[in-house]
Coordinates of C-alpha atoms and ligand atoms in Angstrom, one line a residue:
L1 CA 64.0 -110.3 66.7
W2 CA 60.6 -111.9 66.6
L3 CA 57.7 -109.9 65.4
C4 CA 54.0 -110.7 65.8
K5 CA 53.4 -114.1 64.2
K6 CA 50.3 -115.9 63.2
K7 CA 49.2 -118.1 66.1
P8 CA 47.2 -121.3 66.1
P9 CA 43.5 -120.5 66.8
V10 CA 42.2 -121.7 70.2
V11 CA 38.8 -123.2 69.7
T12 CA 36.1 -124.1 72.3
I13 CA 33.0 -126.1 71.5
M14 CA 29.8 -125.0 73.1
G15 CA 26.2 -126.1 72.9
H16 CA 23.4 -128.0 74.5
V17 CA 24.0 -131.3 76.3
D18 CA 23.9 -134.4 74.1
H19 CA 24.2 -132.3 70.9
G20 CA 27.6 -134.0 70.2
K21 CA 30.3 -131.8 71.6
T22 CA 32.3 -134.7 73.1
S23 CA 31.8 -136.8 69.9
L24 CA 33.0 -133.9 67.8
L25 CA 36.2 -133.5 69.9
D26 CA 36.7 -137.2 69.9
Y27 CA 36.3 -137.5 66.2
I28 CA 38.8 -134.7 65.5
R29 CA 41.3 -136.1 68.0
K30 CA 41.0 -139.5 66.6
T31 CA 41.4 -138.6 63.0
K32 CA 43.6 -135.4 62.9
L33 CA 46.3 -136.0 65.5
T34 CA 49.7 -134.7 64.5
T35 CA 51.6 -137.7 65.7
K36 CA 50.3 -141.2 65.4
E37 CA 52.3 -142.5 68.4
F38 CA 50.3 -140.5 70.8
G39 CA 47.2 -142.4 69.8
E40 CA 47.4 -144.7 72.7
I41 CA 48.4 -142.3 75.3
T42 CA 45.9 -140.7 77.6
Q43 CA 45.5 -137.0 77.2
A44 CA 47.0 -135.1 80.2
I45 CA 45.3 -131.7 79.6
G46 CA 41.8 -130.5 78.8
A47 CA 43.0 -129.3 75.5
Y48 CA 44.8 -130.7 72.4
Q49 CA 46.4 -129.5 69.3
I50 CA 46.0 -130.9 65.8
E51 CA 47.4 -130.1 62.5
F52 CA 45.2 -129.6 59.5
K53 CA 46.4 -128.4 56.1
E54 CA 49.8 -127.7 57.7
E55 CA 48.3 -125.3 60.2
K56 CA 47.8 -125.9 63.9
I57 CA 44.4 -125.7 65.7
T58 CA 44.1 -125.9 69.5
F59 CA 40.9 -127.4 70.8
I60 CA 39.9 -126.8 74.4
D61 CA 38.5 -130.1 75.6
T62 CA 35.9 -130.4 78.3
P63 CA 36.8 -133.3 80.6
G64 CA 34.1 -134.1 83.2
H65 CA 31.1 -132.1 83.9
A66 CA 32.4 -129.7 86.6
A67 CA 35.3 -128.6 84.5
F68 CA 32.9 -128.1 81.6
A69 CA 30.7 -125.9 83.7
Q70 CA 33.6 -123.7 84.5
M71 CA 34.8 -123.6 80.9
R72 CA 31.3 -122.7 79.7
A73 CA 31.4 -119.7 82.0
R74 CA 34.9 -118.7 81.2
G75 CA 35.9 -120.7 78.2
A76 CA 34.6 -118.2 75.7
S77 CA 37.2 -115.7 76.8
V78 CA 40.1 -118.2 76.4
A79 CA 39.0 -119.0 73.0
D80 CA 39.6 -117.2 69.7
I81 CA 36.8 -119.0 68.0
V82 CA 33.8 -120.8 69.2
V83 CA 32.1 -123.7 67.5
L84 CA 28.5 -123.8 68.5
V85 CA 27.2 -127.3 68.1
V86 CA 23.4 -127.6 67.5
A87 CA 21.9 -131.0 66.8
A88 CA 19.9 -131.1 63.6
T89 CA 17.4 -133.3 65.3
D90 CA 16.7 -131.3 68.5
G91 CA 17.5 -127.8 67.4
V92 CA 18.0 -124.8 69.6
M93 CA 17.7 -125.7 73.2
P94 CA 18.2 -123.8 76.5
Q95 CA 22.0 -124.3 76.7
T96 CA 22.2 -123.4 73.0
K97 CA 20.6 -120.0 73.9
E98 CA 22.9 -119.6 76.9
S99 CA 25.9 -120.3 74.7
I100 CA 24.7 -117.7 72.1
K101 CA 24.4 -115.1 74.9
I102 CA 27.9 -115.9 76.1
I103 CA 29.4 -115.8 72.6
K104 CA 27.7 -112.5 71.8
E105 CA 28.6 -110.9 75.0
A106 CA 32.2 -111.9 74.5
G107 CA 32.2 -110.7 70.9
I108 CA 34.0 -113.8 69.8
P109 CA 33.8 -115.1 66.3
F110 CA 31.9 -118.3 66.0
I111 CA 30.9 -121.0 63.6
V112 CA 27.7 -123.1 63.8
A113 CA 28.1 -126.8 63.4
I114 CA 24.8 -128.4 62.7
N115 CA 25.5 -131.9 63.9
K116 CA 23.9 -135.4 63.5
I117 CA 23.0 -134.8 59.9
D118 CA 23.5 -138.5 59.3
L119 CA 20.2 -139.1 61.1
P120 CA 17.0 -139.4 59.0
E121 CA 15.1 -137.0 61.2
A122 CA 17.8 -134.3 60.8
E123 CA 16.3 -131.0 59.6
P124 CA 19.2 -128.6 59.1
E125 CA 17.0 -125.9 57.4
R126 CA 14.6 -125.9 60.3
I127 CA 17.6 -125.3 62.7
K128 CA 18.7 -122.4 60.6
G129 CA 15.3 -120.8 61.0
Q130 CA 15.4 -121.4 64.7
L131 CA 18.8 -119.8 64.9
T132 CA 17.4 -116.7 63.1
E133 CA 14.7 -116.5 65.8
N134 CA 17.6 -116.3 68.3
E135 CA 19.4 -113.6 66.3
V136 CA 22.0 -115.8 64.8
F137 CA 21.7 -115.1 61.1
V138 CA 23.4 -117.7 59.0
E139 CA 24.2 -117.6 55.3
G140 CA 21.0 -117.7 53.3
Y141 CA 19.0 -116.5 56.3
G142 CA 19.9 -112.8 56.2
G143 CA 23.4 -113.0 57.7
N144 CA 26.9 -114.2 57.3
V145 CA 27.4 -116.6 60.2
V146 CA 28.9 -119.8 58.8
A147 CA 26.9 -122.9 59.4
V148 CA 28.5 -126.2 58.5
P149 CA 26.4 -129.4 58.5
I150 CA 28.4 -132.2 60.1
S151 CA 28.2 -135.6 61.6
A152 CA 30.5 -136.4 64.5
K153 CA 29.6 -140.0 63.9
T154 CA 30.4 -140.5 60.2
G155 CA 32.9 -137.6 59.9
Q156 CA 30.8 -135.9 57.2
G157 CA 31.6 -132.1 57.0
I158 CA 34.4 -132.2 59.6
D159 CA 37.1 -131.2 57.1
Q160 CA 34.9 -128.3 56.0
L161 CA 34.4 -127.3 59.6
L162 CA 38.2 -127.3 60.2
E163 CA 38.7 -125.3 57.0
M164 CA 36.2 -122.7 58.2
I165 CA 38.0 -122.5 61.5
L166 CA 41.3 -121.7 59.7
L167 CA 39.5 -119.3 57.4
T168 CA 38.0 -117.5 60.4
A169 CA 41.4 -117.4 62.1
D170 CA 42.9 -115.8 58.9
L171 CA 40.1 -113.2 58.7
E172 CA 40.6 -112.4 62.4
E173 CA 44.3 -112.1 61.8
L174 CA 45.1 -113.9 65.0
K175 CA 48.6 -112.9 66.0
A176 CA 50.8 -113.0 69.0
D177 CA 54.4 -112.2 69.8
P178 CA 56.3 -115.2 70.9
A179 CA 59.0 -113.0 72.2
G180 CA 56.6 -110.6 73.9
V181 CA 55.3 -110.4 77.5
L182 CA 53.8 -113.6 78.7
E183 CA 50.0 -113.8 78.9
A184 CA 48.3 -117.1 79.6
V185 CA 45.0 -118.3 81.1
I186 CA 44.5 -121.2 83.5
I187 CA 42.0 -123.7 82.1
E188 CA 42.3 -126.4 84.7
A189 CA 43.9 -126.8 88.1
K190 CA 44.2 -129.9 90.3
S191 CA 46.3 -131.4 93.0
D192 CA 48.3 -134.4 92.3
H193 CA 49.9 -136.9 94.8
F194 CA 53.2 -136.8 93.1
C195 CA 53.4 -133.4 91.5
G196 CA 51.5 -131.2 94.0
P197 CA 49.3 -128.4 92.6
T198 CA 49.3 -128.5 88.8
A199 CA 47.6 -126.3 86.3
S200 CA 46.9 -126.4 82.6
L201 CA 47.3 -123.1 80.7
I202 CA 46.8 -121.8 77.2
I203 CA 49.4 -119.4 76.1
K204 CA 48.0 -116.2 74.6
N205 CA 51.2 -114.2 74.1
G206 CA 54.9 -114.6 74.8
S207 CA 56.4 -118.0 75.7
L208 CA 56.9 -120.1 78.8
S209 CA 60.0 -122.0 79.7
K210 CA 61.1 -124.4 82.4
G211 CA 62.6 -122.5 85.4
Q212 CA 60.5 -119.4 84.8
Q213 CA 58.6 -117.7 87.5
I214 CA 54.9 -116.9 87.0
F215 CA 51.9 -115.6 88.9
A216 CA 48.3 -116.5 88.7
D217 CA 46.2 -114.1 90.7
G218 CA 48.4 -114.2 93.7
V219 CA 49.5 -117.8 93.3
E220 CA 53.2 -118.1 92.5
A221 CA 55.0 -120.8 90.5
K222 CA 58.6 -121.5 89.7
I223 CA 58.1 -123.9 86.8
K224 CA 59.6 -127.3 87.6
M225 CA 58.3 -129.0 84.6
L226 CA 56.2 -128.3 81.5
K227 CA 54.3 -131.1 79.8
N228 CA 52.3 -131.1 76.6
E229 CA 48.9 -132.6 76.3
W230 CA 50.2 -136.1 75.8
G231 CA 52.2 -135.9 79.1
K232 CA 55.5 -135.5 77.3
S233 CA 58.0 -133.1 78.9
V234 CA 58.8 -130.0 76.9
E235 CA 61.2 -127.1 77.4
K236 CA 59.3 -124.2 76.0
V237 CA 55.8 -123.4 74.7
F238 CA 54.4 -120.6 72.5
P239 CA 51.2 -118.8 71.8
G240 CA 48.2 -121.0 71.1
D241 CA 49.9 -124.0 72.9
P242 CA 48.2 -125.9 75.8
V243 CA 50.6 -126.9 78.5
L244 CA 50.6 -128.5 81.9
V245 CA 52.6 -126.6 84.5
L246 CA 54.2 -128.2 87.6
G247 CA 55.5 -126.0 90.4
F248 CA 52.6 -123.9 91.8
T249 CA 52.8 -123.2 95.5
S250 CA 49.1 -123.7 95.8
L251 CA 46.1 -124.3 93.6
P252 CA 45.4 -121.4 91.2
K253 CA 41.9 -120.6 90.2
V254 CA 40.5 -121.6 86.8
G255 CA 40.0 -118.7 84.4
V256 CA 42.6 -116.4 85.9
K257 CA 45.4 -114.7 84.0
V258 CA 49.0 -115.8 84.2
T259 CA 51.7 -113.1 84.0
P260 CA 55.5 -113.0 84.6
S261 CA 55.2 -110.5 87.4
K262 CA 52.8 -109.7 90.2
E263 CA 51.7 -106.5 88.5
G264 CA 48.7 -106.5 86.3
Q265 CA 47.2 -109.3 88.3
G266 CA 43.7 -109.7 89.5
A267 CA 41.9 -109.1 86.3
T268 CA 40.8 -112.0 84.2
F269 CA 40.6 -111.7 80.4
E270 CA 36.9 -112.0 80.2
E271 CA 36.3 -109.1 82.6
K272 CA 37.9 -106.8 80.2
G273 CA 36.2 -108.3 77.2
F274 CA 32.7 -108.3 78.7
S275 CA 32.7 -104.8 80.1
K276 CA 33.8 -103.6 76.7
S277 CA 31.0 -105.3 74.9
V278 CA 28.5 -103.9 77.4
Q279 CA 29.7 -100.4 76.7
E280 CA 29.5 -101.0 73.0
T281 CA 25.9 -102.1 73.1
G282 CA 25.0 -98.9 74.9
K283 CA 21.9 -100.0 76.6
E284 CA 22.8 -101.8 79.7
K285 CA 20.3 -104.1 81.2
F286 CA 20.2 -105.5 84.7
R287 CA 21.4 -109.1 84.3
I288 CA 20.3 -111.9 86.5
I289 CA 20.5 -115.6 86.8
L290 CA 17.2 -116.9 88.0
K291 CA 16.8 -120.2 89.9
A292 CA 13.7 -121.6 91.5
D293 CA 12.8 -124.7 93.4
V294 CA 10.1 -125.9 91.0
S295 CA 9.4 -125.1 87.3
G296 CA 6.0 -123.6 88.2
S297 CA 7.5 -120.7 90.2
L298 CA 10.3 -120.2 87.7
E299 CA 7.7 -119.8 84.9
A300 CA 5.6 -117.5 87.0
I301 CA 8.6 -115.2 87.8
L302 CA 9.8 -115.2 84.2
G303 CA 6.4 -114.1 83.1
C304 CA 6.4 -111.0 85.4
L305 CA 10.0 -109.7 85.0
P306 CA 10.4 -106.0 84.2
Q307 CA 11.6 -105.2 80.6
E308 CA 14.9 -103.9 81.9
V309 CA 15.9 -107.3 83.3
S310 CA 17.9 -109.6 81.1
V311 CA 17.9 -113.3 82.2
I312 CA 21.2 -114.7 81.2
G313 CA 20.7 -118.0 82.9
Q314 CA 17.7 -119.8 84.5
G315 CA 16.9 -123.2 85.9
V316 CA 15.2 -125.3 88.5
G317 CA 17.3 -126.5 91.4
E318 CA 20.1 -125.2 93.6
V319 CA 22.6 -122.6 92.6
N320 CA 25.9 -124.2 91.7
D321 CA 29.4 -123.1 91.1
S322 CA 28.9 -122.7 87.3
D323 CA 26.0 -120.3 88.0
V324 CA 28.3 -118.2 90.2
L325 CA 31.1 -118.2 87.6
L326 CA 28.6 -117.3 84.8
A327 CA 27.2 -114.5 87.0
K328 CA 30.7 -113.2 87.6
T329 CA 31.7 -113.4 83.9
L330 CA 28.6 -111.7 82.7
K331 CA 28.3 -109.3 85.6
A332 CA 25.0 -110.6 86.8
E333 CA 23.3 -111.1 90.1
I334 CA 21.7 -114.4 91.2
Y335 CA 18.1 -114.4 92.3
T336 CA 16.7 -117.5 93.8
F337 CA 13.2 -118.5 94.8
N338 CA 12.8 -120.9 97.7
L339 CA 16.4 -122.1 97.5
E340 CA 19.4 -121.5 99.8
P341 CA 22.8 -122.1 98.3
D342 CA 25.0 -124.6 100.1
A343 CA 27.9 -123.3 102.2
E344 CA 30.5 -124.0 99.5
T345 CA 28.7 -122.2 96.7
R346 CA 28.1 -119.3 99.1
K347 CA 31.8 -119.1 99.8
L348 CA 32.6 -119.1 96.1
A349 CA 30.1 -116.3 95.6
Q350 CA 31.7 -114.4 98.3
T351 CA 35.2 -114.7 96.9
E352 CA 34.0 -114.0 93.4
K353 CA 31.9 -111.1 94.7
V354 CA 28.7 -112.4 93.2
K355 CA 25.4 -111.5 94.9
I356 CA 23.0 -114.2 95.6
K357 CA 19.5 -113.2 96.9
N358 CA 16.9 -115.7 98.0
F359 CA 13.2 -114.9 98.2
N360 CA 10.2 -116.9 99.4
I361 CA 7.5 -114.6 98.0
I362 CA 7.5 -113.8 94.2
Y363 CA 6.2 -110.4 94.9
D364 CA 9.2 -109.5 97.1
L365 CA 11.6 -110.8 94.4
L366 CA 10.0 -108.6 91.7
K367 CA 9.9 -105.6 94.0
E368 CA 13.5 -105.9 94.8
L369 CA 14.3 -106.2 91.1
E370 CA 12.4 -103.1 90.3
E371 CA 14.2 -101.1 93.0
R372 CA 17.6 -102.4 91.8
I373 CA 16.7 -101.4 88.2
L374 CA 15.7 -97.9 89.3
K375 CA 19.0 -97.5 91.1
I376 CA 21.0 -98.7 88.2
L377 CA 19.3 -96.8 85.5
E378 CA 18.9 -93.6 87.4
P379 CA 21.3 -93.8 90.3
N380 CA 20.9 -90.2 91.6
I381 CA 17.4 -89.5 90.5
D382 CA 14.1 -90.0 92.2
R383 CA 10.8 -90.2 90.6
K384 CA 8.3 -87.7 91.9
I385 CA 4.7 -88.8 91.2
L386 CA 2.6 -86.0 89.9
G387 CA -0.6 -87.7 89.3
K388 CA -2.5 -91.0 88.9
A389 CA -5.2 -92.1 86.5
E390 CA -7.0 -95.3 86.0
I391 CA -7.7 -96.7 82.5
L392 CA -11.4 -97.3 82.3
A393 CA -11.6 -98.5 78.7
T394 CA -9.4 -99.0 75.6
F395 CA -10.3 -98.5 72.0
E396 CA -8.6 -98.4 68.6
M397 CA -8.7 -95.6 66.1
K398 CA -6.7 -95.4 62.9
G399 CA -4.6 -98.3 64.1
E400 CA -3.7 -96.6 67.3
K401 CA -4.7 -97.9 70.7
I402 CA -6.3 -95.2 72.9
A403 CA -6.6 -95.3 76.7
G404 CA -9.8 -93.8 78.1
A405 CA -8.9 -92.9 81.7
K406 CA -9.9 -90.9 84.7
V407 CA -7.5 -88.9 86.9
L408 CA -7.7 -90.1 90.5
E409 CA -5.0 -88.0 92.0
G410 CA -3.0 -84.9 91.0
K411 CA -2.8 -84.3 87.3
I412 CA -1.6 -86.0 84.1
N413 CA 0.7 -83.7 82.1
K414 CA 1.4 -84.4 78.5
S415 CA 5.0 -83.3 78.7
Q416 CA 6.0 -85.6 81.5
P417 CA 6.8 -89.3 81.1
V418 CA 4.3 -91.8 82.5
I419 CA 4.5 -95.3 83.9
L420 CA 1.9 -97.9 83.1
Q421 CA 1.2 -100.2 86.0
R422 CA -0.9 -103.3 86.5
G423 CA -1.4 -103.9 90.2
E424 CA 2.1 -103.8 91.6
K425 CA 3.7 -104.6 88.4
E426 CA 5.2 -101.9 86.2
L427 CA 4.4 -102.5 82.6
G428 CA 6.8 -99.9 81.3
Q429 CA 7.6 -96.3 80.9
V430 CA 6.0 -94.4 77.9
K431 CA 5.5 -90.9 76.6
I432 CA 2.1 -89.4 75.9
V433 CA 1.9 -88.5 72.2
S434 CA -1.7 -87.3 72.3
L435 CA -3.9 -86.2 75.2
K436 CA -7.5 -85.2 74.5
Q437 CA -10.7 -84.2 76.3
Q438 CA -13.8 -84.2 74.2
R439 CA -11.7 -84.2 71.0
Q440 CA -9.7 -81.1 72.1
D441 CA -6.0 -81.4 72.5
I442 CA -5.0 -80.6 76.0
N443 CA -1.7 -80.3 77.9
E444 CA -3.0 -81.4 81.3
A445 CA -5.9 -83.4 82.7
V446 CA -6.7 -82.6 86.3
V447 CA -8.1 -84.7 89.1
G448 CA -11.7 -85.9 88.6
T449 CA -11.7 -85.4 84.8
E450 CA -11.6 -88.1 82.1
F451 CA -9.3 -88.1 79.0
G452 CA -8.1 -90.1 76.1
A453 CA -4.4 -90.7 75.6
V454 CA -2.2 -92.3 73.0
F455 CA 1.3 -93.5 74.1
S456 CA 4.5 -94.0 72.3
G457 CA 6.4 -97.2 73.0
K458 CA 5.3 -100.8 72.7
V459 CA 3.7 -101.3 76.1
D460 CA 0.4 -103.0 76.1
F461 CA -2.3 -102.0 78.5
S462 CA -5.9 -102.8 79.3
S463 CA -8.7 -101.4 81.4
G464 CA -7.9 -101.5 85.1
D465 CA -4.2 -100.5 84.6
M466 CA -2.9 -97.3 86.2
I467 CA -1.2 -94.4 84.5
L468 CA 1.4 -92.6 86.7
S469 CA 2.7 -89.2 85.7
F470 CA 6.0 -88.4 87.2
S471 CA 9.0 -86.0 87.0
L472 CA 12.6 -86.9 87.7
E473 CA 14.4 -85.1 90.4
E474 CA 18.0 -85.1 91.6
K475 CA 18.4 -86.6 95.0
Ligands
LIG501 P1 27.6 -133.8 74.4 O1 26.8 -133.9 75.6 O2 27.3 -132.5 73.6 O3 29.1 -133.9 74.6 O4 27.1 -134.9 73.4 P2 27.8 -136.3 73.1 O5 29.0 -136.1 72.2 O6 28.0 -137.1 74.3 O7 26.7 -137.0 72.2 C1 25.5 -137.3 72.7 C2 24.9 -138.5 71.9 O8 24.7 -138.2 70.6 C3 25.8 -139.7 72.0 O9 25.1 -140.9 72.1 C4 26.5 -139.7 70.6 O10 26.9 -141.0 70.2 C5 25.4 -139.1 69.8 N1 26.0 -138.4 68.6 C6 26.8 -137.3 68.7 N2 27.1 -136.9 67.4 C7 26.4 -137.6 66.6 C8 26.2 -137.6 65.1 O11 26.7 -136.8 64.4 N3 25.3 -138.5 64.6 C9 24.7 -139.4 65.4 N4 23.9 -140.3 64.8 N5 24.8 -139.5 66.7 C10 25.7 -138.6 67.3

């Protein structure tokens, strides 16, 4: 009987464009291949396996841009370990930040590879500082995230990187049961003239043999042939192995789970992983991907977003499939400004149940967001406004910022929460820690009177802003 055995770690490379992901994969493939004879053969799968210090490591490759976009959205969940590549010249860039978010959401162990250190302008220490600003704390900078300086050009540091991958795999105790129930993930799918629909999988548990029947989210396959990454036919594959499967009845979707029966279908691995990590963090934010027609409007919207919104992706230009997949993976909604998605992306969004909302007025977009947040944070509760006051002046005393305000409507009660508002924009919700009239502590300021208030919470305010006192009532 087989028991759980150590399995080769499955590794994905993430990071900003041009930071050297492809070069790193190429270098490792070129120098660490198990069998020399495969050197001349084209790789058949977007993944390959190497042997280093007598241990196997599977790298998920990223052939072509479209596939890479999908893998970026879903790749993190297939992988056991992520290598985050950051160029020592450019440093942390937008896609680096996006990758950090995905990695953290997925809760996957990762290693930072600071690449291009062969270049004279490389500044690895500066990059470590930038990573700290993005809450990636590497060794020597208040944390224990491993950062390996490498050059995908000269090969410097690559052995160390591979060693760190194996060490991380050991620490994570990556195990699988080769005799257990099959679990695999589709990493690519394409139709071939000769072979019909084919898909590449990574085995996570159990094994897969020729003749076996499998299901991938409703798509069935009776396996006609299994091929390894070098196109060679194989009889059986095990956890950690990449494999090309022939025999699907139609094209399965990338990212879906493969099982030996129809039961347990429909959920992809990342969905489980991500919802778990959201629960663990406790404070759920409303996640969006924001896209706008021009950078001016994108910046303007980003500058006005309510605190409760977490932007997990942003950009100028049309919504594409990778935005939709990223939104699905991270349970986000897509908000666009002056952009209509094309029919195909809309269709994908429909099947993946991702909401895309377009606006032509920034104010409308922000208003919609605020309404959504209220619904999410307090689904069955309405705010009842008890009073309004206008801030006439602000001053500082003993390091505290005081709002001098006048009640315009109703009353401001010290025990109720208040919202600070600038025009139509909500600055945030705070509590009143001190409420005074002529140096006397009071509990309530009524309409027409002036008062001074100190708030708890880090919301900045200035004269002209409104204070809204409210109570929460069940619907
Ligand atoms: P990707 O977009 O992240 O896959 O980046 P590429 O691997 O395509 O690399 C982008 C550019 O940087 C290419 O011109 C590479 O030759 C170059 N490059 C990648 N790694 C290194 C490195 O370690 N040193 C130097 N000098 N150039 C590198």
